[in-house]
Amino acid sequence: MAATEISVLSEQFTKIKELELMPEKGLKEEEEDGVYREKDHRSPGELEAECTAGALQDSVLEEELELVPASSEESEKHILTLQTAPFTSEAFELQDLSLLSIQQQEGGQVMVQQAGPGLLWLEEGPQQSLQQYLAISIQEELYSLQEMEVLQLHLLEDNVLASEESKLAGSLAESAGLTKLQERQEKEQLLLAERTKEQFLHLGAMPGDKGSDEIFLKISNLNVEEQEDQPIAVPANVEKAKSAKNQRQTKGAKRTFCCDVCVFTSSRMSSFHRHMKTHTSEKPHLCHLCLKTFRTATLLRNHVNTHTGTRPYKCSDCNMAFVTSGELVRHRRYKHTHEKPFKCSMCKYASVEASKLKRHVRSHTGERPFQCCQCSYASRDTYKLKRHMRTHSGEKPYECHVCHARFTQSGTMKIHTQQKHNENVPKHQCPHCATIIARKSDLRVHIRNLHTYSAAELKCRYCSAVFHERYALIQHQKTHKNEKRFKCEHCSYACKQARHMTAHVRTHTGEKPFTCLSCNKCFRQKQLLKVHFRKYHDASFIPAVYKCPKCDKGFSRWSNMHRHLEKCGSGQAKAAASGKGRTRKRKQTVAKEAARRDGVILAHCNLCLLGSGDSHASVFQGAGIAGACHHAWLIFMGFYHLAQA
DNA sequence: ATCTTACCCGCCCTCTGCTGGCCCAGC
DNA sequence: AGCTGGGCCAGCAGAGGGCGGGTAAGAT
């Protein structure tokens, strides 16, 4: 005969209830690992009582503590549940609780010894099952996970008849001077709401299987709330849950099992049990491929399917297949049924998934929960923030497979490839004019700039015409293009530009407003003075000479040579010179390169007679004739050097 | 125990639109 | 030869579709 000794010191206490002979159905079933798992063996009332007992503590939950061996006979199987009871010492005048021992003796008698101040009562629960309730106080330090191992309950498993137990229960309950738990439930629940600093423990002690001598003590519920000197994190919704739970229970119409940790409720015991496991870290199912663990075998199987590529759920309308049925349903909504159950209350948007609606709603609310850590940008979803971060990192993950140019976004690369490397590039025709633009967005800019109505009057710079659309103005002004609108008052001269007329009029007046500061020579035009100064007073000036590759005629300006080439024609040089889409400088460079290929001399040094395909002095410098370059200048409007002249 | 359903988060993609720098033709 | 305006182009952000995969709870 062994006894249980529990040190109980605080006001908090726990009840231990022992069920009578368990029906076979209610017993644990042995699993492969030989460990007995608890089956639902209690009545709803008992379970509900358990449910009210308190919240769980993850670190302690589900620990099974082995008790002393029980009798090998089936009739001797007992379940002893150490369960929290939300009583206060004040309510039951329980004080100075300390040590208790339970001794179940031969003949079914249960001896309870109070090694210190304490309390034990037995009660008869529903379905005539014997329940023993032991009220103990919990020493704070005692009920940590490790210290539970210290706590030992020793039950003497003798033959106990249910009737005898019942009698004994009644006797002990009476002797304890307590009423049944059920009669106090409402009061307990009210007290529970007030007891924010209590510690609750729920232990289930269960016998072994047939022929087993073992009894397991299962810690299935431990509610530890904030201690005075040891704050413990408790979900904020616990009190809320309790409140809601109480409301439901007082209705009494239907049994509900309420989680004390969260707001979960269920009418099913199995669901409740399964739910309670979610408050633990227990994940016994291990993936042998990646060592990830899962709570259930189903989760593990689905996970393993992702490794193996097994996709049992096949779409009947296409060849897609999925790991889970949920994925298939979602796919069918997206692709085939177009069912969109999640509808926005602010617009017509509807989505297949709730998360999409949630994301969409942010476009109404303006909420941007994802803040960039390096700038003020915040995005409405995680992907945009991730994409944005590339602007800080400089990462360009997308590469053009043709030219290997890199891009930050896939769309940008796609457009690049389309525009640069595809032959059939879609073009966008402006609906208002003949303009064709490669990109739609640029067409939009075009329309905005040129075809948008302007309230302000847009006046023609050549006449009095007025327009309200820029495109119309431009088209109108082009009609003035070839007009020689400026006519000389003194002669028949006419020109297109006002500045030309100004210069012309000076031929009549003799005015020469531009004076050379070096030699006082005067000029009618600023440009003429500029040319003069360069030619006679600027030692560093080396005039360019553009030489026709066909007839060797030289030109001081590339544009002049270009005009000449149009008439003269010269293979590559002409082709290069007529290249469209190039800048003036680029055209010059291309023409020079072509000339060099043709062996054409564009310029000569006036001193050393060196000829070059390039007109720039750097060519002579590069040839090592530095001395010549400083004083040399190339023939202006000619193709031989000064010495020859 | 298993299937089904729902929810959630994450990732990637596409389409879209705006912006500003660059290039170039025209003036 | 300089200025200007318009097209080209890449960068970047907004919005939304579709799927992968984990988790939990109801139903069977």
XYZ file of C-alpha atoms (C1' of nucleotides) in Angstrom:
700
model
C 0.000 0.000 0.000
C 1.343 3.296 -1.026
C 0.098 6.714 -0.426
C 0.127 9.991 -2.184
C 1.558 12.950 -0.542
C 1.016 16.297 -2.073
C 2.356 19.390 -0.663
C -0.259 22.046 -0.764
C 0.424 25.440 0.516
C -1.349 28.134 -1.379
C -4.943 29.038 -1.688
C -5.206 27.518 -5.068
C -6.291 24.005 -5.205
C -7.016 21.215 -7.549
C -9.546 18.528 -7.560
C -8.799 14.971 -8.283
C -11.542 12.840 -9.519
C -11.375 9.173 -9.939
C -13.704 7.440 -12.215
C -14.935 4.061 -11.524
C -14.446 1.028 -13.628
C -14.021 2.242 -17.103
C -16.062 0.751 -19.881
C -13.922 -0.775 -22.511
C -14.910 1.878 -25.016
C -13.726 4.594 -22.813
C -10.327 3.211 -22.230
C -7.209 4.167 -23.939
C -6.186 2.235 -26.938
C -2.704 1.012 -27.351
C -0.904 2.442 -30.292
C 2.083 1.188 -32.114
C 4.496 2.757 -29.754
C 2.856 1.039 -26.845
C 1.680 4.252 -25.310
C -1.922 4.429 -24.328
C -3.861 7.340 -25.641
C -6.807 8.794 -23.931
C -10.205 8.162 -25.347
C -13.296 10.061 -24.619
C -14.673 8.347 -21.608
C -16.375 11.044 -19.703
C -19.841 12.320 -19.742
C -20.537 15.735 -21.159
C -21.160 17.042 -17.726
C -17.857 15.897 -16.456
C -16.103 17.200 -19.466
C -17.807 20.474 -19.189
C -16.677 20.653 -15.650
C -13.194 20.001 -16.814
C -13.561 22.623 -19.413
C -14.341 25.211 -16.820
C -11.383 24.278 -14.813
C -8.882 26.568 -16.350
C -6.624 27.358 -19.155
C -3.742 25.358 -20.390
C -0.148 26.028 -20.116
C 1.774 24.862 -23.095
C 4.830 23.812 -21.253
C 2.975 21.394 -19.118
C 0.205 20.129 -21.271
C -0.057 16.630 -22.392
C 2.641 15.326 -20.133
C 1.909 11.846 -19.029
C 3.225 10.852 -15.698
C 3.451 7.274 -14.783
C 1.923 6.265 -11.553
C 2.429 3.231 -9.515
C 1.354 -0.003 -11.156
C -2.285 -0.733 -10.978
C -3.956 -3.996 -10.725
C -3.786 -6.235 -13.658
C -7.471 -6.918 -13.571
C -9.757 -5.042 -15.873
C -12.267 -4.405 -13.162
C -9.741 -2.455 -11.253
C -9.062 0.123 -13.874
C -9.539 3.651 -12.730
C -9.107 7.036 -14.101
C -8.011 9.617 -11.715
C -8.204 13.111 -12.896
C -6.544 15.897 -11.072
C -8.514 18.812 -12.180
C -8.542 22.437 -11.415
C -11.429 23.762 -9.501
C -12.036 27.459 -9.508
C -12.801 27.699 -5.842
C -11.505 30.194 -3.485
C -10.610 29.384 0.012
C -12.917 32.086 1.068
C -15.799 30.529 -0.689
C -15.331 27.198 0.946
C -13.584 28.212 4.046
C -10.544 26.285 3.007
C -7.477 27.490 4.649
C -4.075 26.226 5.445
C -4.177 23.482 2.890
C -1.028 21.522 2.791
C -0.428 17.828 2.433
C -2.826 15.140 1.408
C -2.467 11.513 0.717
C -4.904 9.198 -0.979
C -4.884 5.616 -0.158
C -7.129 3.171 -1.817
C -7.211 0.182 0.361
C -8.371 -3.329 0.058
C -12.072 -3.664 -0.109
C -12.429 -0.476 -2.084
C -11.995 1.888 0.745
C -10.223 5.054 -0.035
C -8.234 6.493 2.742
C -7.462 10.103 2.662
C -4.950 11.410 4.994
C -4.253 14.992 5.516
C -0.644 15.328 6.237
C -1.252 18.972 6.661
C -4.243 21.165 6.356
C -6.137 20.015 3.300
C -9.346 18.786 1.835
C -10.616 15.831 -0.027
C -14.057 15.032 -1.162
C -15.614 12.440 -3.318
C -18.627 12.929 -5.344
C -20.935 10.948 -7.427
C -20.961 12.196 -10.941
C -23.302 11.606 -13.783
C -24.000 8.129 -14.907
C -23.417 6.913 -11.394
C -19.717 6.999 -11.799
C -17.642 7.508 -8.788
C -15.740 10.674 -8.688
C -13.331 11.660 -6.095
C -12.517 15.250 -5.734
C -9.495 16.290 -3.967
C -9.008 19.880 -3.216
C -5.456 20.799 -2.755
C -3.607 23.977 -2.914
C -0.830 24.351 -5.305
C 2.477 25.454 -4.231
C 3.624 27.705 -6.977
C 6.901 26.024 -7.417
C 5.400 22.597 -7.409
C 3.593 22.535 -10.682
C 6.223 23.306 -13.130
C 6.638 20.577 -15.681
C 9.727 19.209 -14.091
C 8.423 19.354 -10.629
C 5.335 17.470 -11.536
C 7.555 14.487 -11.616
C 8.142 15.044 -7.993
C 4.494 14.899 -7.360
C 3.566 11.321 -6.884
C 0.243 9.832 -6.411
C 0.207 6.368 -5.152
C -2.959 4.500 -5.536
C -3.527 1.180 -4.150
C -5.415 -0.699 -6.744
C -7.485 -3.199 -4.963
C -10.774 -4.582 -5.914
C -13.198 -1.795 -5.671
C -16.850 -2.234 -6.391
C -18.730 0.574 -7.876
C -21.393 0.459 -5.229
C -18.883 0.548 -2.513
C -17.128 3.391 -4.176
C -20.347 5.187 -4.514
C -21.053 4.808 -0.875
C -17.604 5.818 -0.019
C -17.879 8.800 -2.281
C -20.997 9.925 -0.615
C -19.493 9.344 2.739
C -16.382 11.266 2.023
C -18.192 14.012 0.326
C -20.420 14.332 3.278
C -17.539 14.210 5.616
C -15.881 16.912 3.700
C -18.918 19.037 4.128
C -19.060 20.017 0.513
C -21.761 19.991 -2.054
C -21.384 18.613 -5.452
C -19.387 20.447 -7.988
C -22.244 20.824 -10.375
C -24.234 22.725 -7.863
C -21.543 25.279 -7.674
C -20.737 25.660 -11.291
C -22.385 28.963 -11.749
C -20.724 30.328 -8.671
C -17.423 28.960 -9.771
C -17.667 30.611 -13.100
C -18.403 33.914 -11.547
C -15.481 33.473 -9.273
C -13.354 32.409 -12.163
C -13.761 35.725 -13.823
C -12.468 37.395 -10.715
C -9.547 35.128 -10.164
C -6.925 36.577 -12.343
C -4.028 35.357 -10.316
C -4.969 31.783 -9.783
C -3.173 28.744 -10.932
C -5.159 25.824 -12.204
C -4.108 22.344 -12.941
C -5.944 19.604 -14.742
C -4.546 16.155 -14.438
C -6.033 13.006 -15.806
C -4.862 9.782 -14.214
C -5.705 6.784 -16.291
C -5.076 3.114 -15.853
C -3.261 1.004 -18.300
C -4.803 -1.340 -20.749
C -6.139 -4.759 -19.944
C -3.842 -6.493 -17.660
C -1.707 -3.483 -17.185
C -0.611 -2.437 -13.804
C 0.036 1.078 -14.874
C -1.924 4.177 -14.258
C -1.085 7.287 -16.151
C -1.520 10.704 -14.800
C -2.207 13.006 -17.653
C -1.819 16.705 -17.267
C -4.388 18.019 -19.638
C -5.127 21.464 -18.448
C -3.118 23.898 -16.518
C -4.134 27.469 -16.334
C -1.432 29.700 -15.037
C -2.242 33.305 -15.006
C -0.248 36.196 -13.814
C 1.328 35.627 -10.499
C 1.959 38.397 -8.141
C 5.648 38.094 -8.435
C 5.896 36.155 -11.638
C 4.004 37.557 -14.554
C 3.096 34.995 -17.126
C 1.858 35.869 -20.538
C -1.755 35.029 -20.972
C -3.741 35.580 -24.128
C -5.784 38.687 -23.898
C -8.829 36.886 -25.022
C -8.916 34.519 -22.097
C -11.208 36.654 -20.050
C -13.292 37.329 -23.064
C -13.499 33.659 -23.723
C -14.508 32.990 -20.198
C -17.190 35.564 -20.394
C -18.543 34.233 -23.620
C -18.288 30.732 -22.324
C -20.272 31.568 -19.263
C -22.999 33.091 -21.304
C -23.299 30.052 -23.432
C -23.283 27.722 -20.536
C -25.950 29.487 -18.600
C -28.253 29.059 -21.501
C -27.855 25.345 -21.067
C -29.660 24.441 -24.239
C -26.698 22.734 -25.820
C -23.408 21.528 -24.474
C -20.469 23.505 -25.677
C -16.845 22.947 -24.918
C -14.996 26.145 -24.453
C -11.295 26.748 -24.632
C -9.981 28.898 -21.862
C -6.993 29.979 -23.836
C -8.784 31.224 -26.897
C -12.331 31.807 -27.989
C -12.760 28.383 -29.483
C -15.948 26.534 -28.694
C -17.263 23.308 -30.025
C -20.182 21.048 -29.470
C -17.969 18.073 -30.095
C -15.681 16.630 -27.540
C -13.328 15.301 -30.171
C -13.021 18.688 -31.741
C -12.401 20.209 -28.383
C -9.659 17.733 -27.612
C -8.075 18.241 -30.966
C -8.264 21.948 -30.511
C -6.559 21.826 -27.144
C -3.604 20.226 -28.808
C -3.137 23.348 -30.843
C -2.118 25.104 -27.654
C 0.761 22.748 -27.261
C 3.945 22.465 -29.219
C 3.448 18.799 -29.726
C 4.158 17.752 -33.305
C 4.833 14.082 -33.311
C 4.721 13.456 -37.059
C 8.152 13.858 -38.594
C 8.917 14.234 -42.274
C 11.846 11.952 -42.933
C 12.855 14.029 -45.932
C 13.193 17.457 -44.379
C 12.774 16.696 -40.657
C 9.870 19.077 -40.380
C 7.281 18.024 -37.856
C 3.521 18.140 -38.016
C 0.645 17.825 -35.643
C -1.303 15.250 -37.579
C -0.618 12.443 -39.966
C -2.729 14.117 -42.623
C -0.627 17.230 -42.514
C 2.485 15.127 -42.786
C 1.084 13.204 -45.726
C 0.217 16.392 -47.593
C 3.648 17.721 -46.854
C 5.381 14.595 -48.080
C 3.333 14.841 -51.251
C 4.943 18.184 -51.897
C 8.300 16.418 -51.780
C 7.297 13.538 -53.967
C 5.191 15.550 -56.362
C 2.179 13.414 -55.685
C -0.937 15.324 -56.682
C -3.984 13.210 -56.134
C -6.581 15.893 -56.814
C -6.931 16.339 -60.546
C -9.041 18.977 -62.235
C -11.673 17.492 -64.497
C -11.651 20.496 -66.806
C -7.946 20.849 -67.358
C -4.795 18.915 -66.719
C -3.921 20.631 -63.477
C -3.493 18.539 -60.350
C -3.010 19.477 -56.728
C -1.841 18.112 -53.435
C -4.977 18.999 -51.515
C -8.637 19.172 -52.367
C -8.702 22.754 -51.200
C -6.194 23.743 -53.811
C -8.287 22.071 -56.461
C -11.409 23.892 -55.346
C -9.610 27.182 -55.435
C -8.171 26.433 -58.829
C -11.603 25.605 -60.206
C -12.976 28.862 -58.886
C -10.199 30.791 -60.526
C -10.196 28.995 -63.834
C -13.519 27.362 -64.413
C -16.417 28.331 -62.180
C -15.283 31.919 -61.582
C -17.090 31.854 -58.296
C -15.974 34.780 -56.178
C -17.506 34.579 -52.743
C -15.614 37.472 -51.205
C -17.196 40.732 -52.237
C -16.024 44.218 -51.462
C -18.604 46.368 -49.739
C -17.173 49.528 -51.229
C -16.935 48.580 -54.881
C -17.769 45.798 -57.261
C -14.609 43.899 -56.623
C -14.995 40.263 -55.710
C -12.354 37.668 -55.154
C -11.899 33.967 -54.867
C -9.878 34.247 -51.699
C -10.468 36.212 -48.537
C -6.858 37.319 -48.469
C -7.308 38.939 -51.858
C -10.286 40.883 -50.633
C -8.297 41.933 -47.603
C -5.527 43.154 -49.860
C -8.007 44.932 -52.078
C -9.664 46.740 -49.195
C -6.344 48.384 -48.420
C -6.673 50.234 -51.706
C -9.802 51.821 -50.240
C -8.496 52.435 -46.768
C -5.040 53.506 -47.860
C -3.525 51.243 -45.294
C 0.134 50.483 -45.917
C 1.301 48.095 -43.271
C 4.595 47.136 -44.852
C 7.171 49.817 -44.159
C 10.503 50.021 -45.938
C 13.328 50.079 -43.443
C 15.480 52.296 -45.630
C 13.087 54.971 -46.829
C 9.633 56.310 -46.225
C 7.967 54.010 -48.679
C 5.324 51.665 -47.371
C 3.403 49.170 -49.405
C 0.043 47.518 -49.177
C 1.375 44.033 -49.539
C 4.573 42.197 -48.898
C 5.435 41.598 -52.508
C 5.484 45.265 -53.385
C 7.792 45.975 -50.507
C 10.059 43.188 -51.617
C 10.041 44.543 -55.149
C 10.687 48.018 -53.853
C 13.710 46.850 -51.899
C 15.446 46.169 -55.213
C 15.648 49.910 -55.667
C 17.890 49.986 -52.622
C 19.865 46.845 -53.311
C 20.311 47.489 -57.031
C 19.359 43.948 -57.707
C 18.260 43.270 -61.288
C 17.110 39.699 -61.382
C 15.670 39.707 -64.892
C 18.026 39.321 -67.838
C 17.229 39.682 -71.516
C 18.158 36.406 -73.161
C 19.155 38.220 -76.344
C 21.255 41.183 -75.261
C 21.698 40.216 -71.605
C 20.462 43.575 -70.411
C 19.202 43.322 -66.857
C 16.034 44.672 -65.330
C 14.468 45.107 -61.937
C 11.038 43.917 -62.988
C 9.964 41.139 -65.237
C 7.465 43.353 -66.989
C 10.146 45.843 -67.902
C 12.263 43.107 -69.375
C 9.322 41.748 -71.289
C 8.624 45.097 -72.885
C 12.290 45.508 -73.658
C 12.449 42.157 -75.412
C 9.263 42.875 -77.259
C 10.351 46.269 -78.490
C 13.977 45.495 -79.174
C 14.152 41.930 -80.288
C 10.768 41.099 -81.763
C 9.905 41.766 -85.354
C 6.168 42.087 -85.004
C 6.110 44.811 -82.439
C 2.605 45.989 -81.719
C 2.200 49.669 -82.404
C -0.330 52.076 -81.052
C -2.054 54.426 -83.412
C -3.122 57.751 -82.019
C -6.892 58.081 -82.541
C -6.553 61.813 -83.161
C -3.655 61.952 -85.576
C -1.424 59.755 -87.697
C 1.178 59.316 -84.987
C 2.117 55.731 -84.217
C 3.785 55.093 -80.887
C 5.375 51.903 -79.702
C 4.098 52.016 -76.149
C 0.607 52.512 -74.973
C 1.708 54.562 -72.026
C 3.614 56.886 -74.284
C 0.604 57.219 -76.543
C -1.275 58.329 -73.490
C 1.361 60.969 -72.840
C 1.154 61.991 -76.473
C -2.595 62.432 -76.270
C -2.313 64.289 -73.027
C 0.269 66.722 -74.372
C -1.014 67.232 -77.872
C -4.687 66.412 -77.978
C -5.984 67.621 -74.651
C -8.219 70.664 -74.726
C -6.528 73.719 -73.341
C -8.618 76.453 -71.795
C -5.859 78.933 -72.476
C -5.550 80.215 -75.999
C -2.591 78.878 -77.945
C -1.496 81.549 -80.383
C 0.363 80.950 -83.629
C 3.757 82.551 -83.538
C 3.516 83.592 -87.167
C -0.039 84.838 -87.444
C -3.061 85.663 -85.337
C -4.571 82.226 -85.385
C -5.615 80.805 -81.999
C -6.064 77.182 -80.994
C -7.059 75.181 -77.942
C -5.266 72.021 -78.859
C -1.539 71.892 -79.130
C -1.512 69.453 -82.014
C -3.702 71.723 -84.100
C -1.430 74.652 -83.329
C 1.647 72.730 -84.417
C 0.013 71.568 -87.602
C -1.044 75.114 -88.350
C 2.393 76.540 -87.704
C 3.847 74.026 -90.131
C 1.848 75.697 -92.853
C 4.061 78.703 -92.298
C 7.149 76.555 -92.691
C 8.118 77.413 -96.254
C 6.735 80.869 -96.211
C 9.254 83.661 -96.661
C 7.281 85.773 -94.340
C 9.967 88.376 -93.802
C 10.264 90.779 -96.729
C 12.856 93.533 -97.099
C 11.482 97.052 -97.361
C 14.395 98.144 -99.489
C 14.665 95.318 -101.990
C 12.994 92.144 -103.103
C 14.761 90.045 -100.515
C 12.546 87.759 -98.480
C 13.405 85.176 -95.885
C 11.866 82.699 -93.440
C 13.515 83.924 -90.256
C 13.509 87.291 -88.599
C 17.186 87.103 -87.669
C 18.078 86.675 -91.306
C 16.152 89.773 -92.193
C 17.872 91.718 -89.442
C 21.250 90.772 -90.893
C 20.089 91.624 -94.387
C 18.825 95.076 -93.499
C 22.332 95.932 -92.315
C 23.517 95.541 -95.882
C 21.350 98.531 -96.618
C 22.191 100.560 -93.581
C 25.905 99.631 -93.492
C 25.623 98.942 -89.850
C 28.380 96.647 -88.491
C 27.711 96.328 -84.809
C 30.125 93.465 -84.108
C 33.731 94.643 -83.582
C 36.756 92.414 -83.206
C 38.470 93.234 -79.903
C 41.863 92.213 -81.290
C 41.996 94.149 -84.582
C 38.892 96.407 -84.425
C 37.522 94.997 -87.645
C 33.709 95.265 -87.752
C 31.106 92.767 -88.891
C 27.393 92.838 -89.627
C 26.811 89.428 -88.066
C 28.004 87.986 -84.835
C 28.800 84.712 -86.522
C 31.114 86.409 -88.996
C 33.024 88.002 -86.157
C 33.275 84.666 -84.450
C 34.747 82.998 -87.525
C 37.149 85.889 -87.978
C 38.388 85.727 -84.409
C 38.985 82.040 -84.544
C 40.805 82.219 -87.840
C 43.162 85.055 -87.050
C 43.398 85.414 -83.290
C 42.812 81.999 -81.694
C 45.984 79.899 -81.879
C 44.316 76.884 -80.340
C 41.529 76.802 -82.889
C 41.837 73.970 -85.377
C 39.044 74.114 -87.926
C 37.478 70.868 -88.989
C 37.530 69.872 -92.600
C 34.970 67.446 -93.936
C 36.043 65.965 -97.232
C 33.723 64.412 -99.749
C 34.777 60.812 -100.127
C 33.961 60.870 -103.839
C 35.221 64.147 -105.186
C 37.617 65.125 -102.387
C 35.899 68.457 -101.914
C 36.376 69.757 -98.391
C 33.813 71.414 -96.106
C 34.126 73.275 -92.852
C 30.768 72.026 -91.580
C 29.588 68.547 -91.673
C 26.098 69.699 -92.622
C 27.514 71.317 -95.716
C 29.306 68.181 -96.739
C 26.194 66.220 -95.992
C 24.218 68.413 -98.305
C 26.901 67.898 -100.906
C 26.834 64.150 -100.469
C 23.140 64.092 -101.210
C 24.019 65.206 -104.704
C 27.411 63.608 -105.103
C 26.689 60.196 -103.598
C 29.390 58.027 -102.114
C 28.636 54.524 -101.063
C 29.011 53.955 -97.389
C 29.697 57.553 -96.562
C 26.395 58.626 -98.051
C 24.566 55.815 -96.419
C 26.173 56.638 -93.106
C 25.451 60.294 -93.511
C 21.791 59.642 -94.161
C 21.403 57.409 -91.127
C 18.198 58.252 -89.333
C 17.705 58.445 -85.625
C 21.202 59.693 -84.893
C 22.443 62.880 -83.424
C 24.462 65.352 -85.398
C 27.673 64.380 -83.686
C 26.952 60.735 -84.135
C 26.323 61.293 -87.815
C 29.648 63.022 -88.099
C 31.403 60.193 -86.369
C 29.734 57.609 -88.551
C 30.593 59.528 -91.697
C 34.204 59.851 -90.567
C 34.440 56.184 -89.818
C 33.062 55.393 -93.238
C 35.494 57.807 -94.821
C 38.386 56.180 -93.025
C 37.248 52.811 -94.271
C 37.147 54.283 -97.768
C 40.659 55.730 -97.322
C 39.402 59.265 -97.657
C 41.512 62.052 -96.177
C 39.315 64.524 -94.428
C 41.984 66.812 -93.068
C 45.612 67.713 -93.470
C 48.057 69.369 -91.168
C 49.066 72.710 -92.567
C 52.699 72.203 -91.599
C 53.563 68.549 -91.775
C 51.192 67.641 -94.574
C 49.931 64.731 -92.580
C 46.592 63.617 -93.831
C 43.997 61.986 -91.721
C 40.601 60.456 -91.934
C 39.733 62.452 -88.850
C 39.705 66.186 -88.640
C 40.549 66.481 -85.001
C 43.939 67.576 -83.781
C 44.076 64.640 -81.460
C 44.814 62.490 -84.491
C 48.032 64.371 -85.040
C 48.798 64.304 -81.386
C 48.188 60.599 -81.377
C 50.611 60.304 -84.296
C 53.342 61.831 -82.141
C 53.472 65.197 -83.987
C 52.605 67.187 -80.956
C 54.588 70.215 -82.019
C 52.648 70.521 -85.207
C 49.341 70.315 -83.501
C 49.753 73.340 -81.346
C 50.320 75.723 -84.165
C 48.741 73.891 -87.022
C 45.293 74.478 -88.264
C 43.608 72.673 -91.045
C 42.554 74.274 -94.216
C 39.230 75.920 -93.860
C 36.864 75.190 -96.708
C 39.696 73.493 -98.592
C 41.407 70.176 -98.671
C 45.111 71.138 -98.731
C 47.181 72.766 -96.082
C 48.282 76.366 -95.893
C 51.842 75.686 -96.941
C 50.600 74.441 -100.234
C 48.400 77.484 -100.603
C -8.645 8.585 -38.499
C -9.680 10.658 -42.496
C -11.775 13.713 -45.678
C -13.423 18.237 -46.600
C -13.552 22.952 -46.160
C -11.925 27.265 -44.951
C -8.455 30.397 -43.782
C -4.083 32.347 -43.979
C 0.489 33.723 -45.634
C 3.728 33.875 -49.112
C 5.420 34.011 -53.682
C 5.310 35.022 -58.401
C 3.303 36.755 -62.276
C 0.814 40.075 -65.384
C -1.124 44.278 -66.657
C -1.201 48.972 -66.056
C 0.245 53.636 -65.523
C 3.333 57.333 -64.343
C 7.914 59.454 -64.378
C 12.170 61.210 -65.858
C 16.367 60.798 -68.629
C 17.923 60.327 -73.220
C 17.908 60.961 -78.098
C 16.802 63.348 -82.061
C 14.464 66.254 -85.483
C 13.025 70.633 -86.249
C 13.346 75.352 -85.547
C 24.781 75.867 -82.914
C 21.586 76.144 -79.239
C 16.928 75.398 -77.841
C 12.714 72.869 -77.704
C 9.376 69.370 -77.916
C 8.147 64.670 -78.693
C 9.106 59.752 -78.951
C 11.876 56.059 -76.849
C 13.074 53.684 -72.960
C 13.971 51.913 -68.308
C 12.579 52.413 -63.600
C 9.140 51.924 -60.483
C 4.736 51.435 -58.143
C -0.497 50.001 -57.990
C -3.658 46.453 -58.485
C -4.991 41.979 -59.066
C -4.785 36.767 -60.576
C -3.120 32.304 -59.569
C -0.850 28.884 -57.096
C 1.980 26.537 -53.145
C 1.639 25.163 -48.824
C 0.603 25.164 -43.742
C -3.045 25.041 -40.304
C -7.383 24.330 -38.072
C -12.016 22.827 -37.577
C -16.306 20.544 -39.224
C -18.096 16.302 -40.949
C -18.043 11.511 -41.553
